[in-house]
Coordinates of C-alpha atoms in Angstrom, one line a residue:
M115 CA 13.3 5.0 -7.6
K116 CA 12.0 3.0 -10.6
S117 CA 10.8 -0.6 -10.3
N118 CA 9.3 -3.3 -12.4
I119 CA 7.0 -4.1 -9.5
R120 CA 4.1 -1.6 -9.5
K121 CA 1.8 -2.7 -6.7
V122 CA 2.1 -3.1 -2.9
V123 CA -0.4 -4.7 -0.6
V124 CA -0.7 -3.0 2.8
P125 CA -2.7 -5.2 5.3
A126 CA -4.5 -2.9 7.8
A127 CA -7.6 -4.8 8.8
G128 CA -6.5 -5.8 12.3
L129 CA -8.4 -4.8 15.4
G130 CA -5.4 -3.2 17.2
T131 CA -6.4 -4.8 20.5
R132 CA -3.1 -4.1 22.2
F133 CA -3.8 -0.4 21.9
L134 CA -7.3 -0.4 23.5
P135 CA -9.1 1.8 24.5
A136 CA -7.4 4.2 22.0
T137 CA -8.3 1.9 19.0
R138 CA -11.9 1.4 20.0
V139 CA -12.8 4.1 17.5
V140 CA -9.5 5.2 15.9
P141 CA -7.7 2.6 13.7
K142 CA -4.2 1.7 14.9
E143 CA -2.8 2.7 11.5
L144 CA -4.0 6.3 12.1
L145 CA -2.2 6.7 15.5
P146 CA 0.5 9.3 15.0
I147 CA 4.3 8.9 15.3
A148 CA 5.5 12.4 16.0
G149 CA 2.5 13.8 14.2
K150 CA 2.3 11.5 11.2
P151 CA 0.0 8.4 11.1
L152 CA 1.6 5.0 10.7
I153 CA -0.3 4.3 7.5
Q154 CA 1.3 7.5 5.9
F155 CA 4.8 6.2 6.7
A156 CA 3.9 3.0 4.8
V157 CA 2.5 4.7 1.8
E158 CA 5.3 7.2 1.6
E159 CA 7.9 4.4 1.8
A160 CA 6.1 2.6 -1.1
A161 CA 6.0 5.7 -3.2
A162 CA 9.7 6.5 -2.5
S163 CA 10.5 2.9 -3.6
G164 CA 8.8 3.5 -7.0
I165 CA 5.5 1.8 -6.3
E166 CA 2.6 3.2 -8.2
T167 CA -0.4 1.5 -6.6
V168 CA -1.1 0.9 -2.9
I169 CA -3.7 -1.7 -2.1
L170 CA -5.1 -1.3 1.4
V171 CA -6.6 -4.4 2.9
L172 CA -9.2 -3.1 5.4
S173 CA -12.1 -4.3 7.5
R174 CA -15.4 -2.7 7.0
S175 CA -15.1 -0.6 10.2
K176 CA -11.8 1.0 9.1
S177 CA -12.7 3.1 6.1
Q178 CA -11.1 6.1 7.8
V179 CA -7.7 4.6 6.9
A180 CA -8.4 5.1 3.2
E181 CA -10.1 8.5 3.8
H182 CA -6.8 9.8 5.2
F183 CA -5.6 10.0 1.6
Q184 CA -8.6 11.7 0.1
R185 CA -9.0 15.4 -0.5
S186 CA -10.5 17.5 2.2
F187 CA -11.6 20.6 0.4
F188 CA -13.2 22.1 3.5
L189 CA -10.1 21.7 5.6
E190 CA -7.8 22.9 2.8
D191 CA -9.9 26.0 2.4
F192 CA -9.9 26.7 6.1
L193 CA -6.1 26.5 6.2
S194 CA -5.8 28.7 3.2
R195 CA -8.0 31.4 4.8
Q196 CA -5.9 31.2 7.9
G197 CA -2.7 31.8 5.8
R198 CA -1.4 28.4 6.7
Y199 CA -0.3 27.6 3.2
G200 CA 2.5 25.1 4.1
E201 CA 0.0 22.9 6.0
E202 CA -2.5 23.3 3.2
E203 CA 0.0 22.0 0.7
E204 CA 1.0 19.1 2.8
L205 CA -2.6 18.1 3.2
R206 CA -3.2 18.4 -0.5
K207 CA -0.2 16.2 -1.3
L208 CA -1.7 13.2 0.6
S209 CA -4.1 12.5 -2.3
S210 CA -1.3 12.3 -4.8
I211 CA 1.4 10.2 -3.0
A212 CA 0.2 7.1 -4.9
E213 CA -2.9 5.5 -6.4
I214 CA -4.8 4.1 -3.4
K215 CA -7.2 1.2 -3.9
V216 CA -9.1 -0.7 -1.2
V217 CA -10.1 -4.3 -0.8
W218 CA -12.1 -5.7 2.2
Q219 CA -11.1 -8.5 4.6
D220 CA -14.4 -9.5 6.2
A221 CA -12.9 -11.9 8.8
Q222 CA -9.6 -11.8 10.7
L223 CA -8.0 -14.9 9.1
G224 CA -4.4 -13.9 9.1
L225 CA -1.8 -12.3 6.9
A226 CA -1.9 -14.8 4.1
D227 CA -5.7 -14.4 3.8
A228 CA -5.3 -10.6 3.7
I229 CA -2.9 -11.0 0.8
R230 CA -5.4 -13.4 -0.9
C231 CA -8.1 -10.6 -0.6
A232 CA -5.9 -8.5 -2.9
R233 CA -5.6 -11.1 -5.6
P234 CA -8.3 -9.6 -8.0
L235 CA -6.2 -6.4 -8.1
I236 CA -2.8 -8.2 -8.4
Q237 CA -3.7 -10.6 -11.2
D238 CA -0.5 -12.4 -12.4
E239 CA 2.1 -9.8 -11.4
A240 CA 4.8 -9.9 -8.9
F241 CA 4.0 -7.5 -6.0
A242 CA 5.2 -6.2 -2.7
V243 CA 3.8 -6.5 0.8
L244 CA 4.4 -3.9 3.5
L245 CA 3.2 -4.2 7.1
P246 CA 2.5 -0.7 8.4
D247 CA 3.2 -1.5 12.1
A248 CA 6.7 -2.5 11.2
L249 CA 8.2 0.9 10.9
I250 CA 11.8 1.0 9.5
D251 CA 13.9 4.1 9.6
S252 CA 16.6 3.9 6.8
S253 CA 18.3 6.3 4.4
L254 CA 17.2 4.1 1.5
P255 CA 13.6 2.8 1.9
C256 CA 13.6 -0.8 3.1
L257 CA 11.1 -1.8 0.4
G258 CA 13.3 -0.1 -2.1
Q259 CA 16.2 -2.2 -0.9
L260 CA 14.2 -5.4 -1.6
L261 CA 13.1 -4.2 -5.0
A262 CA 16.7 -3.6 -6.0
C263 CA 17.5 -7.1 -4.8
Y264 CA 14.6 -8.5 -6.9
E265 CA 16.2 -7.1 -10.0
K266 CA 19.2 -9.4 -9.4
H267 CA 17.4 -12.3 -7.7
P268 CA 13.9 -12.8 -9.2
G269 CA 11.7 -14.8 -6.8
C270 CA 10.1 -14.2 -3.5
I271 CA 12.2 -12.0 -1.1
V272 CA 11.8 -11.5 2.6
A273 CA 13.4 -8.6 4.6
T274 CA 15.5 -9.9 7.5
Q275 CA 17.7 -8.9 10.3
T276 CA 19.2 -10.7 13.3
V277 CA 17.1 -10.8 16.4
E278 CA 18.0 -11.6 20.0
A279 CA 17.8 -15.3 20.9
A280 CA 15.3 -14.7 23.6
E281 CA 13.0 -12.9 21.1
V282 CA 12.7 -15.4 18.3
D283 CA 9.1 -16.2 19.5
R284 CA 8.1 -12.7 18.4
F285 CA 9.1 -13.2 14.7
G286 CA 8.9 -15.5 11.8
I287 CA 12.3 -17.2 11.7
L288 CA 14.3 -18.1 8.6
E289 CA 16.9 -20.8 8.0
L290 CA 19.4 -19.5 5.4
V291 CA 22.2 -20.7 3.3
S292 CA 24.7 -18.3 1.7
I293 CA 24.9 -17.8 -2.0
P294 CA 27.5 -16.1 -4.3
D295 CA 26.2 -12.6 -4.0
R296 CA 28.5 -9.8 -5.1
C297 CA 25.6 -7.8 -6.6
C298 CA 23.8 -7.3 -3.2
T299 CA 27.0 -6.8 -1.2
G300 CA 26.6 -10.2 0.5
R301 CA 23.3 -9.3 2.0
T302 CA 21.2 -11.8 0.2
A303 CA 20.9 -15.5 1.1
R304 CA 18.7 -18.4 0.0
V305 CA 15.9 -19.4 2.4
T306 CA 15.7 -23.2 3.1
S307 CA 12.9 -23.1 5.7
L308 CA 10.6 -20.8 7.7
R309 CA 9.0 -21.1 11.1
E310 CA 6.4 -18.8 12.6
R311 CA 7.3 -17.7 16.2
P312 CA 9.3 -20.7 17.4
Q313 CA 9.9 -21.0 21.1
P314 CA 13.3 -19.9 22.3
G315 CA 15.7 -22.8 22.4
T316 CA 13.9 -24.7 19.6
T317 CA 15.9 -23.1 16.7
S318 CA 19.5 -22.1 16.2
S319 CA 18.6 -19.4 13.7
R320 CA 18.1 -15.8 14.7
N321 CA 17.1 -14.5 11.2
G322 CA 13.8 -12.7 11.8
I323 CA 11.2 -11.5 9.3
F324 CA 10.6 -7.8 9.4
G325 CA 7.4 -6.9 7.6
R326 CA 8.6 -6.4 4.0
Y327 CA 8.1 -8.9 1.2
I328 CA 8.4 -9.3 -2.6
L329 CA 6.1 -12.1 -3.7
E330 CA 5.6 -13.8 -7.0
P331 CA 2.0 -14.6 -8.1
E332 CA 2.6 -18.3 -7.4
I333 CA 2.1 -17.4 -3.7
F334 CA -1.7 -17.4 -4.3
A335 CA -1.8 -21.1 -5.2
A336 CA 0.3 -21.7 -2.0
I337 CA -2.1 -19.7 0.1
E338 CA -5.0 -21.9 -1.1
L339 CA -3.1 -25.0 0.1
T340 CA -2.2 -23.4 3.5
R341 CA -3.9 -24.8 6.6
P342 CA -4.8 -22.6 9.6
S343 CA -2.3 -22.6 12.4
L344 CA -1.9 -20.1 15.2
G345 CA -5.3 -18.8 16.3
G346 CA -6.9 -20.4 13.3
E347 CA -5.2 -17.9 11.0
L348 CA -3.4 -18.5 7.7
Q349 CA 0.2 -17.7 8.2
L350 CA 2.2 -16.2 5.3
T351 CA 5.3 -18.1 6.6
D352 CA 3.4 -21.4 6.0
S353 CA 2.4 -20.3 2.5
L354 CA 6.0 -19.3 1.7
S355 CA 7.2 -22.7 2.9
L356 CA 4.9 -24.3 0.3
C357 CA 6.0 -21.9 -2.4
C358 CA 9.7 -22.0 -1.9
G359 CA 10.4 -25.2 -3.7
P360 CA 9.3 -24.4 -7.2
T361 CA 9.8 -20.6 -6.7
P362 CA 13.2 -19.3 -5.4
L363 CA 12.9 -17.7 -2.0
Y364 CA 15.5 -15.3 -0.7
A365 CA 16.2 -13.2 2.4
H366 CA 17.7 -9.8 2.1
R367 CA 19.4 -8.3 5.2
F368 CA 18.2 -4.7 5.0
E369 CA 19.9 -1.6 6.4
G370 CA 17.9 0.4 8.8
H371 CA 16.4 0.4 12.3
H372 CA 13.1 -1.4 13.0
Y373 CA 10.4 -0.2 15.4
D374 CA 7.7 -2.7 16.4
C375 CA 4.8 -0.2 16.4
G376 CA 2.3 -3.1 16.8
S377 CA 3.3 -3.1 20.5
P378 CA 2.8 -0.1 22.9
A379 CA 6.5 -0.1 23.9
G380 CA 7.7 -0.1 20.3
F381 CA 5.3 2.6 19.5
V382 CA 6.5 4.9 22.2
E383 CA 10.2 4.1 21.3
A384 CA 9.4 5.1 17.6
T385 CA 7.6 8.3 18.8
I386 CA 10.6 9.4 20.8
A387 CA 13.1 8.6 18.1
Y388 CA 11.2 10.4 15.3
A389 CA 10.4 13.4 17.6
L390 CA 14.1 13.8 18.3
K391 CA 14.7 13.9 14.5
D392 CA 12.1 16.8 14.1
P393 CA 13.8 20.1 14.6
E394 CA 10.6 21.8 15.8
I395 CA 10.2 19.2 18.5
S396 CA 13.6 18.0 19.4
G397 CA 14.8 21.2 21.1
R398 CA 12.1 21.1 23.7
L399 CA 12.4 17.4 24.3
R400 CA 16.2 17.5 24.8
A401 CA 15.8 20.5 27.2
R402 CA 13.2 18.5 29.1
F403 CA 15.4 15.4 29.3
A404 CA 18.3 17.5 30.5
A405 CA 16.1 19.1 33.2
D406 CA 14.9 15.7 34.3
E407 CA 18.4 14.4 34.6
Q408 CA 19.4 17.4 36.7
L409 CA 16.5 16.8 39.1
A410 CA 17.3 13.1 39.3
G411 CA 21.0 13.8 40.0

């Protein structure tokens, strides 16, 4: 895919406390889903969407996340000497998926602050944001779907799907109004307001935010005006609320299945789903499931 938007910000500075003790040393973004680290899914989605530059927002203790995409000549040579040429090639490709740049977030001040940290590399361009723990399985990359929407509806764009009424407190929630939208098959709507994790019963909307954004550079001025909210953090939903008057704000209902890999349950669900898609793994898994069902029966 080709896009006029060339850069994506990937926030990855969080502590991953829901995965302790595994994340005491290993960053959550390097935990594997059926053998592939979460951060690699994110970078591959960006590259498949036509993005040229991936800006990783990291804490000082998580430099391993960026190192994942650097050449490992020793390991490549080892694999070559073992005759494991396919694995060697896959390892070498990591360094050429996209241009990787790093900025540092020195304190956990929220998603809006993470995006603000990337401002020196963004300058005055529109850009994308991709949250790596929101894994989306789709035939067309979710970020690519938003970029295609942006070509028809310039402005800030948020990825959305309908969530269960009892789960609205796990998401940012959008209030939407329909627009004439033949170009995006009726999947794009105008956002009138946003709320971060409202309590069930306090909103009639079930339009959740799913970790993919297209943002105009005006968002940086809105971030500077944003006040801390939940946990003293700067919420991107609050910044978008400040920005959505002068700058058009849209929601695009993407096609694909979302896995919340920021939670242990969602991580396991994604691992099973992607393992069942892998021909080298799925046969053994299905045989094991069938044997377990026979024993249970």
